[in-house]
Coordinates of C-alpha atoms in Angstrom, one line a residue:
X1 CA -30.3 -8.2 7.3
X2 CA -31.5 -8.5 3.7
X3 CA -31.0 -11.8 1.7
X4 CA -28.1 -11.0 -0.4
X5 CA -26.0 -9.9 2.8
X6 CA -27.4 -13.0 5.1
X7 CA -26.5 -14.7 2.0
X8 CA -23.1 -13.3 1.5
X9 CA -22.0 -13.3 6.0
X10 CA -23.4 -16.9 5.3
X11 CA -20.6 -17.9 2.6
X12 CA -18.2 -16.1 4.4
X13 CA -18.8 -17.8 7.8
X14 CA -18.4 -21.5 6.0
X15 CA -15.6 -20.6 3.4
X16 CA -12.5 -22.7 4.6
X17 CA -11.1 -22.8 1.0
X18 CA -10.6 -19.2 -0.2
X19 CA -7.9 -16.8 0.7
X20 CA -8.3 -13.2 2.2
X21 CA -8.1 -11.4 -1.4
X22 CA -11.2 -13.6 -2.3
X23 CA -13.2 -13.0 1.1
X24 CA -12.5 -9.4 0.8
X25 CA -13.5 -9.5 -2.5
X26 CA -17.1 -11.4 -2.0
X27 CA -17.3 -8.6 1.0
X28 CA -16.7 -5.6 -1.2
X29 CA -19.8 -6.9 -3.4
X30 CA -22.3 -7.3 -1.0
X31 CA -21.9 -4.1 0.7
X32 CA -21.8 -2.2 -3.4
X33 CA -25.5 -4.1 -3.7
X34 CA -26.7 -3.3 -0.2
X35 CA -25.6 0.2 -1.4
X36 CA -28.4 0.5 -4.0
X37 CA -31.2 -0.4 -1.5
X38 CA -33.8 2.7 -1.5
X39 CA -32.6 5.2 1.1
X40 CA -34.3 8.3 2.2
X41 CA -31.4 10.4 2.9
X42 CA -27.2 9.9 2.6
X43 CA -27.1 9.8 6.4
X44 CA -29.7 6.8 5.9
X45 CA -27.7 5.3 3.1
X46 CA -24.7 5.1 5.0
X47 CA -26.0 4.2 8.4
X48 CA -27.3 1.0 6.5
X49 CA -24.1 0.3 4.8
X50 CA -22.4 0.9 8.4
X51 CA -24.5 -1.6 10.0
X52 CA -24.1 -4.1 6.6
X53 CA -20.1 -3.7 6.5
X54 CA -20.0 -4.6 10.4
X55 CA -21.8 -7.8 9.7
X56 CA -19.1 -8.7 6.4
X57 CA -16.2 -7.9 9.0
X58 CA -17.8 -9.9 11.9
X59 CA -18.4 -12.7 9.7
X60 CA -14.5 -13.9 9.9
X61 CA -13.1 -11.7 12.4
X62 CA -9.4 -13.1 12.0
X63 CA -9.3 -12.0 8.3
X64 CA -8.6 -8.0 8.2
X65 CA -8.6 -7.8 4.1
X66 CA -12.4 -8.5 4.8
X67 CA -12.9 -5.2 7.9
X68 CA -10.0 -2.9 5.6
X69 CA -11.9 -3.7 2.4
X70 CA -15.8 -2.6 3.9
X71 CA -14.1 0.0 5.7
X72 CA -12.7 1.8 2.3
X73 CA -16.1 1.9 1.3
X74 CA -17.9 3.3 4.1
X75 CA -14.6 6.0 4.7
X76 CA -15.7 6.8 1.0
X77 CA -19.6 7.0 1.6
X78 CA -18.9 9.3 4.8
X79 CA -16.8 11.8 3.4
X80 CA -19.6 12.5 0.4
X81 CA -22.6 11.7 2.4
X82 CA -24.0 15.3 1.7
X83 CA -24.2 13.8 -1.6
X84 CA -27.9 13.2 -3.1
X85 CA -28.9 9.2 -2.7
X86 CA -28.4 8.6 -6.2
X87 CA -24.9 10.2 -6.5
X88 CA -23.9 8.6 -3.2
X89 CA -24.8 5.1 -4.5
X90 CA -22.9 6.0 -7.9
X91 CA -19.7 6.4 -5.9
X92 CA -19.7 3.8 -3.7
X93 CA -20.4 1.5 -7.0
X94 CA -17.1 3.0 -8.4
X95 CA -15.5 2.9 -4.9
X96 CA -16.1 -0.7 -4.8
X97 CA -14.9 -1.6 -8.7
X98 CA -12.0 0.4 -8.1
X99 CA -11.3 -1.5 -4.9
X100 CA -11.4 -4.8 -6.4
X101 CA -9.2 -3.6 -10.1
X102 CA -6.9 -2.3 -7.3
X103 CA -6.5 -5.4 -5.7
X104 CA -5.5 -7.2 -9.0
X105 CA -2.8 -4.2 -9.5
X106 CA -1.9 -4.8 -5.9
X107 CA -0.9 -8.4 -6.7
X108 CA 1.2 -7.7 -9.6
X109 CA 3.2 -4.9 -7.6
X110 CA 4.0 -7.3 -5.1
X111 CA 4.9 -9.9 -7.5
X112 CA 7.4 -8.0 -9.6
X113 CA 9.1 -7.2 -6.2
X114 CA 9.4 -10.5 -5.3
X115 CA 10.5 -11.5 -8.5
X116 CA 14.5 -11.3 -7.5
X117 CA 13.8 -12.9 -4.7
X118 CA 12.0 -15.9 -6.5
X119 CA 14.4 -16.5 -9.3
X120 CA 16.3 -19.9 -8.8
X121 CA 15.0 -20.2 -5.3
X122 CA 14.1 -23.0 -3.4
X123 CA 10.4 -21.3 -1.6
X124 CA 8.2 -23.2 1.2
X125 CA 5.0 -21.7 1.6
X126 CA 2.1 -22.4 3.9
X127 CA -1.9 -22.6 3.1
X128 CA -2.8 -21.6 -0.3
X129 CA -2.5 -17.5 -0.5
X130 CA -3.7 -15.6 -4.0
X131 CA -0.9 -13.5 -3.5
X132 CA 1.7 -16.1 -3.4
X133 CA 0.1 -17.7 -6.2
X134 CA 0.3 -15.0 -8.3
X135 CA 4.1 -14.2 -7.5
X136 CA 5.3 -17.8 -7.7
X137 CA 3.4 -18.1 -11.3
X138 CA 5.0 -14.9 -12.7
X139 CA 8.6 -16.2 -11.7
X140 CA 8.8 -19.9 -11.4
X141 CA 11.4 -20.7 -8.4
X142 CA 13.7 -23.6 -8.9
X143 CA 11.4 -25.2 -6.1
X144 CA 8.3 -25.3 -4.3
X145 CA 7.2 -27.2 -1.1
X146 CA 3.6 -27.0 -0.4
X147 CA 2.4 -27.7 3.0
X148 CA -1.0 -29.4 3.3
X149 CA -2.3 -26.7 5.5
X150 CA -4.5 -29.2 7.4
X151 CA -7.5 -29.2 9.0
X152 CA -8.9 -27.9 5.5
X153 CA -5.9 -29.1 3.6
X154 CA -6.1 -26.3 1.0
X155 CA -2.3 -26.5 0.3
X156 CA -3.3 -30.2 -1.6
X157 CA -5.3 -28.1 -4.0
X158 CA -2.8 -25.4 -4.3
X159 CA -0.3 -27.7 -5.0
X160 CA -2.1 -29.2 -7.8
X161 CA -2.7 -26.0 -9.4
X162 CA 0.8 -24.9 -9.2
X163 CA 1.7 -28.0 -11.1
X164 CA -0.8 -28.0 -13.8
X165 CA 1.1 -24.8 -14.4
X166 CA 4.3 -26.2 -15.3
X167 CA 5.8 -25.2 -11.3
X168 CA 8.3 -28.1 -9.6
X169 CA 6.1 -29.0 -6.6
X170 CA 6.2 -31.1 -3.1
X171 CA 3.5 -31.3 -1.4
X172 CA 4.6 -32.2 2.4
X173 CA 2.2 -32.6 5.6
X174 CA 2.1 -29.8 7.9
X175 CA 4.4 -31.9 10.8
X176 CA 6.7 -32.6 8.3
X177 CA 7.4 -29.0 7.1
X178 CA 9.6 -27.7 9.4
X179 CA 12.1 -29.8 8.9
X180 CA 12.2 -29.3 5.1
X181 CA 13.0 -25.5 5.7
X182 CA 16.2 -26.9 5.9
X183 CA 16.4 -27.2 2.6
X184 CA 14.7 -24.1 1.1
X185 CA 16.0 -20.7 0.7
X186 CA 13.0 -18.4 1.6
X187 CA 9.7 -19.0 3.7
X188 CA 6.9 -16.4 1.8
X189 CA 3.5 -16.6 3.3
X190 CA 0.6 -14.8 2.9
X191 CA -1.6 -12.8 5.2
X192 CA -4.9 -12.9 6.8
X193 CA -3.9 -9.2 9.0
X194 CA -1.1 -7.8 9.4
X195 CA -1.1 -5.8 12.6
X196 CA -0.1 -1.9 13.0
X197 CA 3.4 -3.5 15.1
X198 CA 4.0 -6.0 12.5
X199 CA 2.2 -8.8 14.1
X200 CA 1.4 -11.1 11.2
X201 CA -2.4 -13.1 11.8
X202 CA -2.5 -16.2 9.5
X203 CA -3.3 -19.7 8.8
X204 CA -2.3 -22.0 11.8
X205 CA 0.7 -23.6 11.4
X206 CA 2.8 -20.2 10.2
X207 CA 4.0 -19.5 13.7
X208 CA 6.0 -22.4 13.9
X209 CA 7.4 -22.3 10.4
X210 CA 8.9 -18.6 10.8
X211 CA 10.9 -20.5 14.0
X212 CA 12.2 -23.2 12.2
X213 CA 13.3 -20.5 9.6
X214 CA 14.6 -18.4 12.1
X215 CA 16.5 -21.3 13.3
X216 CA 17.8 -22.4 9.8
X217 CA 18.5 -18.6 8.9
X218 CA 15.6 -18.6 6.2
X219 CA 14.4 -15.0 5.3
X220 CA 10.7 -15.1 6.3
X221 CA 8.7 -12.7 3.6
X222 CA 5.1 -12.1 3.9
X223 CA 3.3 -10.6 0.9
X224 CA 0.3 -8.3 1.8
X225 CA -1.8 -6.0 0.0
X226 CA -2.0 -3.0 2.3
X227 CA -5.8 -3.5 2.6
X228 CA -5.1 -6.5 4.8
X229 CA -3.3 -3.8 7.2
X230 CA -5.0 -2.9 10.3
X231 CA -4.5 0.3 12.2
X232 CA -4.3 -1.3 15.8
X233 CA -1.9 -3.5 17.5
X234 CA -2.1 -7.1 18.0
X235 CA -2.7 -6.7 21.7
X236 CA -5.5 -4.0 21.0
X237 CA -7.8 -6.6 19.1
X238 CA -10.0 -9.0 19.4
X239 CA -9.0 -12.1 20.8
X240 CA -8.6 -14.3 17.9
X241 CA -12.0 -17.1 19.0
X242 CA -11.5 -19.6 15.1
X243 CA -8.4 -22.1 15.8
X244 CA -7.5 -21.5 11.8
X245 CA -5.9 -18.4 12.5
X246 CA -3.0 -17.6 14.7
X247 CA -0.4 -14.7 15.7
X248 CA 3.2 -14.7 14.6
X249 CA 5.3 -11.9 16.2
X250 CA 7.0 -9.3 14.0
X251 CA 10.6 -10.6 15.7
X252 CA 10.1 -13.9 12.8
X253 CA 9.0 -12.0 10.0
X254 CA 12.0 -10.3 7.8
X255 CA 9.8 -8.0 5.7
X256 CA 6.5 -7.2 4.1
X257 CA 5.6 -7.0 0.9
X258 CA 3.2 -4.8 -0.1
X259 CA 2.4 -2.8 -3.2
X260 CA 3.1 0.7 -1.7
X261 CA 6.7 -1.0 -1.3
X262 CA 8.7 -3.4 0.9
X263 CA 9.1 -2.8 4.3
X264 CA 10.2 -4.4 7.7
X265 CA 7.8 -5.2 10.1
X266 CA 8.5 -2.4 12.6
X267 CA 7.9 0.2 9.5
X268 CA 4.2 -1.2 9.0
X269 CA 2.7 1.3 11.7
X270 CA 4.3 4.0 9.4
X271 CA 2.6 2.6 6.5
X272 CA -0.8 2.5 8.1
X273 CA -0.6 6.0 9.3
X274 CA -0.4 7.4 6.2
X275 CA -2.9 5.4 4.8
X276 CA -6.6 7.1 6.0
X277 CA -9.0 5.0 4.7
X278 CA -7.8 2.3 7.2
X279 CA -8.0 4.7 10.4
X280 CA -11.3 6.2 9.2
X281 CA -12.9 2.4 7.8
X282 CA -12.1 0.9 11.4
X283 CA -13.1 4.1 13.1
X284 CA -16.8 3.4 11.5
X285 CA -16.8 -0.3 11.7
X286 CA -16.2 0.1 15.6
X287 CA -18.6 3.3 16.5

């Protein structure tokens, strides 16, 4: 492993503050500077970026922006790898700036679809997601409860930053949050993964939320760039091993969010089948 990729699984392995988007990201980066290593061939090239992306993925297994991010890029590199070594690197460069001004067009989609949703609302959210940030800054709700999301208690920080942005913020601890769904009008969480049967993967602590909504007849939204979409059912993956991360069924979850659109959870497999490079970037990660 060279030192910018030990250095890069390294950050991702003890990161406890960032969100998906961010981790993907950091990922995407890595893997575009492994890419202009010296290679002898394209097949070379891309068995080292192979090996490198599989390493970013494994480095946090629970957080599939990370495996759907390196996987765009080596679907890209395979389909050209014909290509000369200089070209090849060229395009997975662009690949991976494309990726990442995607991911901040990707945000704003989903935010101006929330934005009806958002208006005059009263919105509890969990942990500290970039999406959610980014949609509850372009429409203000009426009200925003902040859970501390502990052990790491990123919510505390998310919470600040909400306020120093002119939001109406309560911060609440995670065993008191339930209850105070009671009082809000939508539950909108991020995502770690979102499963190919809807199966949501996120910070511990969401499961029980989406009950207590279900139970209070809160709509449960989860915004989700579709990068964080993985082509495999929950029961198909890898036991989830990190106690930050847990499963909530799609039965909780109202609808997704996503810039190719809004959809409910049993229409996500849809979504991933007619998106290749998630198919093809798994395929690669996994051979």
């Amino acid at each position: 492993m060279t030192s910018i990729l030990g250095e890069r699984v390294a950050e991702l392995r003890a990161d406890h503050e960032h969100g998906a988007s961010w981790m993907a990201r950091r990922a995407v980066e890595a893997l575009a500077e492994t890419a202009l290593e010296p290679a002898a061939s394209g097949e070379e090239l891309l068995t080292r970026l192979v090996v490198a992306g599989r390493e970013l993925a494994d480095s946090r297994p629970g957080v599939g922006a990370i495996a759907g991010a390196v996987g765009r890029l080596l679907a890209a590199a395979s389909a050209n790898v014909q290509l000369e070594v200089p070209e090849l690197q060229r395009l997975v460069g662009e690949e991976a700036k494309s990726l990442v001004n995607g991911r901040e067009r990707a945000g704003a989609s989903i935010a101006i679809q929330l934005r009806e949703r958002l208006e005059d609302a009263d919105v509890l959210t969990h942990s500290a997601s970039a999406t959610v940030r980014e949609a509850l800054l372009r429409t203000p709700p009426a009200h925003v409860i902040c859970t501390a999301s502990s052990p790491q208690d990123e919510g505390r920080a998310f919470a600040e930053e909400l306020r120093s942005n002119g939001l109406e913020v309560e911060l609440v601890e995670d065993d008191d949050a339930p209850a105070r769904l009671e009082w809000a009008s939508l539950l909108l969480l991020g995502a770690d993964t979102v499963f190919h049967d809807g199966t949501l993967c996120n910070k511990t602590g969401t499961r029980v939320l989406a009950e207590a909504a279900a139970g209070d007849s809160v709509p449960v939204v989860v915004a989700c760039e579709v990068i964080k979409l993985a082509p495999m059912d929950a029961g198909d993956a890898p036991p989830l091993t990190a106690e930050e991360f847990e499963l909530t069924p799609p039965a909780l979850i109202d609808c997704v969010v996503t810039e190719e659109g809004t959809v409910s959870p049993d229409e996500i497999g849809a979504l991933v089948d007619r998106t290749p490079f998630l198919r093809e970037g798994y395929a690669l990660l996994s051979r």
